[in-house]
């Protein structure tokens, strides 16, 4: 099944906002109903593919079938842009400019990817790797000067190898996360990587963007799971990693992880896997303030025991109910402090032991247990927020997210700086927002902050958000945060990313790009400016 072209996920799961939420948006934020409907797919004006006949013939020969080079309007539209709110607003308005591929290619092997990249270089085509299409940072909107094609990796969807002794698995990049989990579960293993995009994102996308799942406190980030990768480039094949750890020079895996298709196309990933947990328990906790809850999370992250899932919503997110999307406007949540979720997965003995000890720490830090119902509600609705975002857009509201991370000592200042920048910029534009935040990924030395912003759309919602995002990005760098914790760089964060790594770091990355992709074929403008 393809994802909804103008929104998120399965169209059958879309639902309008409850009347209570619509009233809240109207009364609190001045949200007005949308005056124009979303353009229907069949009503879009889609120009004919500019792919030259000789290039099409060569690509079809490399892929073994004409059907693996698709130029029909529907397929090309579904591979246009990602799923950020600006992406969706442009798509809903019928704006396909600069982001519509000339063709969608479907390779099935590493060698086919290599052949396609060589042909792209020969024919002057740019190539954009496409996994689940879930980018929210402009990662699928290249700044190509000419024609570009999308490399849809869905046919590369196999479990290539499993080593139960070493607990490793080699996966192809086009495997969607649920498919990967199902294949591993047949052998008694799990990857344990469950980001909000889980239902649609792919293994290759996880590696290319340094994804972080909602159970990262227990399983780690995706880049921490990766043991080796294979990268296809226009200049050859790069194989990285042959042992769990090595002192043989710099770790080239780190060059591929987070490269977002700018250096090459990931064609296989070897990851560590763990036994499927025998039990899962999620529970809620209440803290009087965000600062108190943050101190409790830091205590567990630094001194243990660390739950598998550990997250904390600030006062506003708790009040509105975005900690549990289906409860917004229901009156189930009380405006009393902050809600935390702690989850434990593993054997029954280990889960019970960690839960008992962690609960003692949370109580000592001022937490009040809320029982398992809030945890179960969060687990049940943890993939629902993107559908909620679509419903908000339908109702005339603007909803978007951004995230960052820093060290524990800098977290309060970063939280205040970003929240204030978003609030001030959108208020000055005449669309005062709700700005909500949660901590969802914790480390011994710091944590992430994930902001959700809801406001009226105004006359030009994309321009509104562009100004607000610029202000927030400036605040992030000024406060010592990283421009992205797990969404990636894409085109949206690129300028701030280059400032974060500094001039010499940027030149080093350009040198890598020049060696692996001298023709600038791969994802131009993503991660680094196109020449």
Tab-separated table of C-alpha atoms in Angstrom, residues 110 114 117-118 231-239 263-264 515-516:
chain	number	residue	atom	x	y	z
A	110	UNK	CA	23.136	-3.580	-5.069
A	114	UNK	CA	25.309	0.842	-8.951
A	117	UNK	CA	23.957	5.625	-10.527
A	118	UNK	CA	26.476	5.193	-13.356
A	231	UNK	CA	27.048	1.929	0.191
A	232	UNK	CA	26.646	2.146	-3.585
A	233	UNK	CA	28.150	5.289	-5.102
A	234	UNK	CA	28.776	6.482	-8.672
A	235	UNK	CA	32.467	5.741	-8.049
A	236	UNK	CA	32.147	2.242	-6.585
A	237	UNK	CA	31.136	0.327	-3.489
A	238	UNK	CA	32.007	1.256	0.069
A	239	UNK	CA	31.819	-1.523	2.683
A	263	UNK	CA	27.242	10.319	-0.547
A	264	UNK	CA	25.641	7.128	-1.847
A	515	UNK	CA	35.323	11.847	-4.173
A	516	UNK	CA	32.278	9.570	-3.911
